[in-house]
mmCIF file of C-alpha atoms in Angstrom:
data_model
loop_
_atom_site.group_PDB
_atom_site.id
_atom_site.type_symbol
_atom_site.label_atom_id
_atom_site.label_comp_id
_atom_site.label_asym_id
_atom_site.label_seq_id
_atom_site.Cartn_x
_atom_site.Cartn_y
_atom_site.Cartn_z
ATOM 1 C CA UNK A 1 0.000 0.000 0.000
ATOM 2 C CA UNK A 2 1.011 3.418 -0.620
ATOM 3 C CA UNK A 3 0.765 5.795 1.923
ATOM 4 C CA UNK A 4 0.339 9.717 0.383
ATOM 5 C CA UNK A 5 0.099 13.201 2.186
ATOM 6 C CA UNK A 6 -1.387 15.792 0.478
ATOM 7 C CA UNK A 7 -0.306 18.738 2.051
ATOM 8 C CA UNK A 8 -0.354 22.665 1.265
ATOM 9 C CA UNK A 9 -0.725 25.855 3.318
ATOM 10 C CA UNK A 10 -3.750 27.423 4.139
ATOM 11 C CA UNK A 11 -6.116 27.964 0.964
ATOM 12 C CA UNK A 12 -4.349 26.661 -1.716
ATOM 13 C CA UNK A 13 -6.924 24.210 -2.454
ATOM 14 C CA UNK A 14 -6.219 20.484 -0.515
ATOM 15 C CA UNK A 15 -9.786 20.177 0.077
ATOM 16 C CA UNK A 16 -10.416 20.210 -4.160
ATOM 17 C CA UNK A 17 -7.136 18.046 -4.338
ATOM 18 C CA UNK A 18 -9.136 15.742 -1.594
ATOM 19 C CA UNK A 19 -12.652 15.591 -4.050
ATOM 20 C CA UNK A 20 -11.053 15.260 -6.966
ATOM 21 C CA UNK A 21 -8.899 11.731 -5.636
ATOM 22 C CA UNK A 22 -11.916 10.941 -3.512
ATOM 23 C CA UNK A 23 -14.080 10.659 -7.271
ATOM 24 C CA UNK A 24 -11.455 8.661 -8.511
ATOM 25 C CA UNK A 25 -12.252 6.380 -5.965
ATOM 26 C CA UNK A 26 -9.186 6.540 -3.371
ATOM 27 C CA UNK A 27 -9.759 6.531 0.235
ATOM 28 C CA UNK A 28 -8.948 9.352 2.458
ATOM 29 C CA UNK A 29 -8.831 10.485 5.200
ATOM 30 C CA UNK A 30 -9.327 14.421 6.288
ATOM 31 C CA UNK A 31 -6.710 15.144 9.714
ATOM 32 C CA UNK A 32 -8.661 18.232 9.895
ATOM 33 C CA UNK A 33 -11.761 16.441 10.422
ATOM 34 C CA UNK A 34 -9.988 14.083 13.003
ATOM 35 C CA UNK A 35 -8.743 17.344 14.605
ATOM 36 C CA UNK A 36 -12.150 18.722 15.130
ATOM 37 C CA UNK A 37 -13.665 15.322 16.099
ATOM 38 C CA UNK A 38 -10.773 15.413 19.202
ATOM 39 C CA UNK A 39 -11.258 18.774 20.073
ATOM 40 C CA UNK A 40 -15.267 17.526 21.078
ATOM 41 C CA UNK A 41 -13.826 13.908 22.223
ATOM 42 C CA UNK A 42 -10.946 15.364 24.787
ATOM 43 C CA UNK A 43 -11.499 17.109 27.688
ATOM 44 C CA UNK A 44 -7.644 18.431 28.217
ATOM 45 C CA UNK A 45 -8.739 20.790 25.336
ATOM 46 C CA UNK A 46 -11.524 22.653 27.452
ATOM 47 C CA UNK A 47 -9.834 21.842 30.771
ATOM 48 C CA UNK A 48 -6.719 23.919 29.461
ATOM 49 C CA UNK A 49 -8.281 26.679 27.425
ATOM 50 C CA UNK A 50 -11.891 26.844 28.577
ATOM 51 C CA UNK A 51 -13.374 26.198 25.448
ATOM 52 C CA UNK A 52 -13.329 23.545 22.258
ATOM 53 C CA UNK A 53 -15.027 26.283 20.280
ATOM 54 C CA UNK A 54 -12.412 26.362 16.412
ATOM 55 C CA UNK A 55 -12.649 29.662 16.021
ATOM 56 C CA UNK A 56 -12.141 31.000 20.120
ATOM 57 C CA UNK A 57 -9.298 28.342 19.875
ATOM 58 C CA UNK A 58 -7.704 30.399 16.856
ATOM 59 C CA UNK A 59 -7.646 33.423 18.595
ATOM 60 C CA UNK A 60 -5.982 32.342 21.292
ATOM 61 C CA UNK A 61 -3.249 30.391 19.847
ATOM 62 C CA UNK A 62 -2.330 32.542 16.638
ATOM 63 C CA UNK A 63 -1.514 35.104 19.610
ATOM 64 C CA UNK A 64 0.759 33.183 21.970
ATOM 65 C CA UNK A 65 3.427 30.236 20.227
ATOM 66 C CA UNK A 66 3.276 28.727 23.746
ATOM 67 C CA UNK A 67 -0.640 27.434 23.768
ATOM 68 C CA UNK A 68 -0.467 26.682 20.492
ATOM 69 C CA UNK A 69 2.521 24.773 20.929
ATOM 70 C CA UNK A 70 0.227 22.944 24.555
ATOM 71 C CA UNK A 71 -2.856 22.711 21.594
ATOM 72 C CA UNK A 72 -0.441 20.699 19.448
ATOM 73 C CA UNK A 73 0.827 18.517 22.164
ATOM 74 C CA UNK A 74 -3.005 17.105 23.114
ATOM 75 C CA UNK A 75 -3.935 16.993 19.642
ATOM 76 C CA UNK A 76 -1.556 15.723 17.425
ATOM 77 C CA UNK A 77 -1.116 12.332 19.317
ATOM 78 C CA UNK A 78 -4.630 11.690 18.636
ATOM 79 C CA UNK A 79 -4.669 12.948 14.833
ATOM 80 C CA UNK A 80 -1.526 10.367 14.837
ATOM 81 C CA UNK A 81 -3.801 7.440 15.931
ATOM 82 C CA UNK A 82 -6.291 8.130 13.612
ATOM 83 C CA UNK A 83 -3.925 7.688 10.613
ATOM 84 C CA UNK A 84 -2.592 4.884 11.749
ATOM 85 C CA UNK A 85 -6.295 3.537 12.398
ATOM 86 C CA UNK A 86 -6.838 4.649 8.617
ATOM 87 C CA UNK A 87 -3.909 2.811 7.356
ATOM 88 C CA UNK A 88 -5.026 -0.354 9.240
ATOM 89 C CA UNK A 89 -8.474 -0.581 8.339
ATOM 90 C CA UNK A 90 -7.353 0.174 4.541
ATOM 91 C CA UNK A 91 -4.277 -2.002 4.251
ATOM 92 C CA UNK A 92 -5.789 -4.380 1.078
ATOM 93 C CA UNK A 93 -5.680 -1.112 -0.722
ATOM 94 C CA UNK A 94 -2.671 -0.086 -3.275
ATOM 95 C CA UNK A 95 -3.013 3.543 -2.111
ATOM 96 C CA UNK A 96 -4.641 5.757 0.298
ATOM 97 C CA UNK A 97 -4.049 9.176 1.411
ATOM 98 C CA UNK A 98 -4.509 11.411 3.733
ATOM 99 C CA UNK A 99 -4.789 15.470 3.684
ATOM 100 C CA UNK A 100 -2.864 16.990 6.416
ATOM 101 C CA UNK A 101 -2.249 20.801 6.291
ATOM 102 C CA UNK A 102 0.131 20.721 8.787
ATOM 103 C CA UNK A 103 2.281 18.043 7.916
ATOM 104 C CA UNK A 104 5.444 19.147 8.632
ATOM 105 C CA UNK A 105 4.406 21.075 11.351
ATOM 106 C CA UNK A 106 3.079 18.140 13.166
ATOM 107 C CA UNK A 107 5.932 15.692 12.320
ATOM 108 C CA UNK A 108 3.542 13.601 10.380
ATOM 109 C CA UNK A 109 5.357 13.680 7.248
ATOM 110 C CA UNK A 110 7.466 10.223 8.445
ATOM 111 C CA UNK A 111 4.282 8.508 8.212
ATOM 112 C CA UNK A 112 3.925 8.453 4.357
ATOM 113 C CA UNK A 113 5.518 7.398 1.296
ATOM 114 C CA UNK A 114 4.624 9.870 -0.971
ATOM 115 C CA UNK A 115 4.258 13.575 -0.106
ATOM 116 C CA UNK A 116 1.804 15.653 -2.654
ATOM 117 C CA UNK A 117 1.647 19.844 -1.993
ATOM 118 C CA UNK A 118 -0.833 21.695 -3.191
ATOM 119 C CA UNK A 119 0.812 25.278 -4.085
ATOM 120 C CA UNK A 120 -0.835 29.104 -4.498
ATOM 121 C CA UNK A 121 0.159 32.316 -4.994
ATOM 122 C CA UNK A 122 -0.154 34.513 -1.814
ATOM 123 C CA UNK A 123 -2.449 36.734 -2.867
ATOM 124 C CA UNK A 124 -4.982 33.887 -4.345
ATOM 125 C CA UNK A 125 -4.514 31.976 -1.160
ATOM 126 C CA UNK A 126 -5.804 35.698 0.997
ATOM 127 C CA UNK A 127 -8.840 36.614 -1.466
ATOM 128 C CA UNK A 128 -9.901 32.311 -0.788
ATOM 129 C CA UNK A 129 -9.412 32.738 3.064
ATOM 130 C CA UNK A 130 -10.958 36.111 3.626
ATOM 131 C CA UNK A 131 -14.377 34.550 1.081
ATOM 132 C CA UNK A 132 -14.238 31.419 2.718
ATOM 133 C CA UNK A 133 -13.984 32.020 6.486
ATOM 134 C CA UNK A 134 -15.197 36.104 5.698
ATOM 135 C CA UNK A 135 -12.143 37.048 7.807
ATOM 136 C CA UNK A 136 -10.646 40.565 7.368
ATOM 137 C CA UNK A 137 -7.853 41.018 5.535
ATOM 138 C CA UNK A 138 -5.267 41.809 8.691
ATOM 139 C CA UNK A 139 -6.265 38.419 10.086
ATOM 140 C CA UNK A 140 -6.353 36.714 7.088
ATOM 141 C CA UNK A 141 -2.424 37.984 6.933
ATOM 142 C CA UNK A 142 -1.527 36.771 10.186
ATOM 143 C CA UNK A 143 -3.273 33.239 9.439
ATOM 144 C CA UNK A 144 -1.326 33.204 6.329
ATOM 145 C CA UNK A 145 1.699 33.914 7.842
ATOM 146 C CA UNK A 146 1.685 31.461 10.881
ATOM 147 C CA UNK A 147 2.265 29.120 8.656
ATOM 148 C CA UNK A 148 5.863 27.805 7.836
ATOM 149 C CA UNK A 149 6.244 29.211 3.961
ATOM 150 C CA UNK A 150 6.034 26.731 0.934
ATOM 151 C CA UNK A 151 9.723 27.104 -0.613
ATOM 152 C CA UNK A 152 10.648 25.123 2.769
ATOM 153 C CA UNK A 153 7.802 22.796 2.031
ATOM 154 C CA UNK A 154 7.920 21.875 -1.457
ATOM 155 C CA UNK A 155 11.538 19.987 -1.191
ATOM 156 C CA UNK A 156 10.693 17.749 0.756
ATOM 157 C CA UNK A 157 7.180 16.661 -1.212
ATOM 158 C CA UNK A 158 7.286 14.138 -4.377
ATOM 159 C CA UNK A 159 4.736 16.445 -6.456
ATOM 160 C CA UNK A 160 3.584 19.901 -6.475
ATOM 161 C CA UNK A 161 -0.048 20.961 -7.648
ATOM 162 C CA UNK A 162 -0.098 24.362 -8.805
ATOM 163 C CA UNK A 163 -3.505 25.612 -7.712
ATOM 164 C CA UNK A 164 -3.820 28.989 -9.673
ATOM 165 C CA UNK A 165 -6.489 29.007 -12.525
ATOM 166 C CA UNK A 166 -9.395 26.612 -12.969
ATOM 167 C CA UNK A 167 -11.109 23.631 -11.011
ATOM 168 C CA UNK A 168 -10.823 21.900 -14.751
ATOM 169 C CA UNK A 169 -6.793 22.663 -14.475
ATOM 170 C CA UNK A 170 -6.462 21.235 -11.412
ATOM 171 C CA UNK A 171 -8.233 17.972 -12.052
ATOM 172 C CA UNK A 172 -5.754 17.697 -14.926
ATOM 173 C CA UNK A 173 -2.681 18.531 -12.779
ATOM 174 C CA UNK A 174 -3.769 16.374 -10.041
ATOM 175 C CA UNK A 175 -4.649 12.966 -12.470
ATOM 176 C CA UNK A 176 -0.740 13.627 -13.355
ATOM 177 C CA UNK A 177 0.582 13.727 -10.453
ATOM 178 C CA UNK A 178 -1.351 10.549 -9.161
ATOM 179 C CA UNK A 179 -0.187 9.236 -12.920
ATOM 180 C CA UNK A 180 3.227 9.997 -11.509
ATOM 181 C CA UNK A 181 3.275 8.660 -7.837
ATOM 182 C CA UNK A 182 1.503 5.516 -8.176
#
């Protein structure tokens, strides 16, 4: 079986990257969606920071390295499980994958075989995240630039997926990639 990230900073377009291998019939498996499901499940979360509530939680942490670095310690363990509870209950399949924006970050990126990033420009990546999440543009910067930058990123993946034009583009570039890795 082989194991695949696919990885990429905030709103360059993973979750697309996810559909698109999803319709073709691949299993993954969203660590964002684990994350959210352990935030409810663990009770060091609220215990800690007095509330399991995403976007209190962001607030908090994008302000002080120190509880995001405790928020990382109680959930990252658990994400961890859940991938390796993914690989096990998919281990007759040739490939599975697994989106997992912070990757790196996390120390998760020893886990796979193949590493896929999904790039954007800047700029396209702040118009998505101040539409998507209607943030304002200041904190859309600072959520941006939390995040370790791609040229550190992109050396260590297998394939990049330049996310800067059409949904129709990036089926094509991500069918090559896949074309490529497996």
């Amino acid at each position: 079986m082989i194991k695949t990230a696919v990885t990429g900073n905030i709103a360059s377009g993973k979750s697309a990257v996810q559909k698109i291998i999803e319709s073709m019939g691949y299993p993954v498996l969203d660590a964002d969606k684990c994350a959210h499901r352990a935030l409810f499940q663990n009770t060091d979360v609220i215990n800690f920071f007095g509330t399991n509530k995403r976007s209190e939680l962001a607030k908090i942490v994008f302000n002080d390295k120190s509880k995001l670095k405790k928020l990382e310690s109680i959930l990252h363990p658990l994400i961890r499980d859940d991938i390796l509870y993914f690989f096990k209950s998919n281990q007759h399949k040739n490939a599975v994958f697994v989106a997992v924006p912070q990757l790196f970050e996390a120390g998760f990126d020893d886990m796979f075989d193949k590493i896929i990033f999904v790039s954007a420009p800047y700029d396209l990546r702040l118009k998505r995240l101040i539409k998507r999440n209607n943030f304002d543009e200041n904190y859309a910067r600072v959520r941006l630039d939390s995040q370790l930058d791609e040229k550190f990123k992109i050396p260590k993946c297998d394939c990049v997926i330049e996310n800067n034009s059409t949904l129709e583009a990036l089926e094509c570039r991500t069918k090559e990639c896949l074309k490529l890795l497996l």
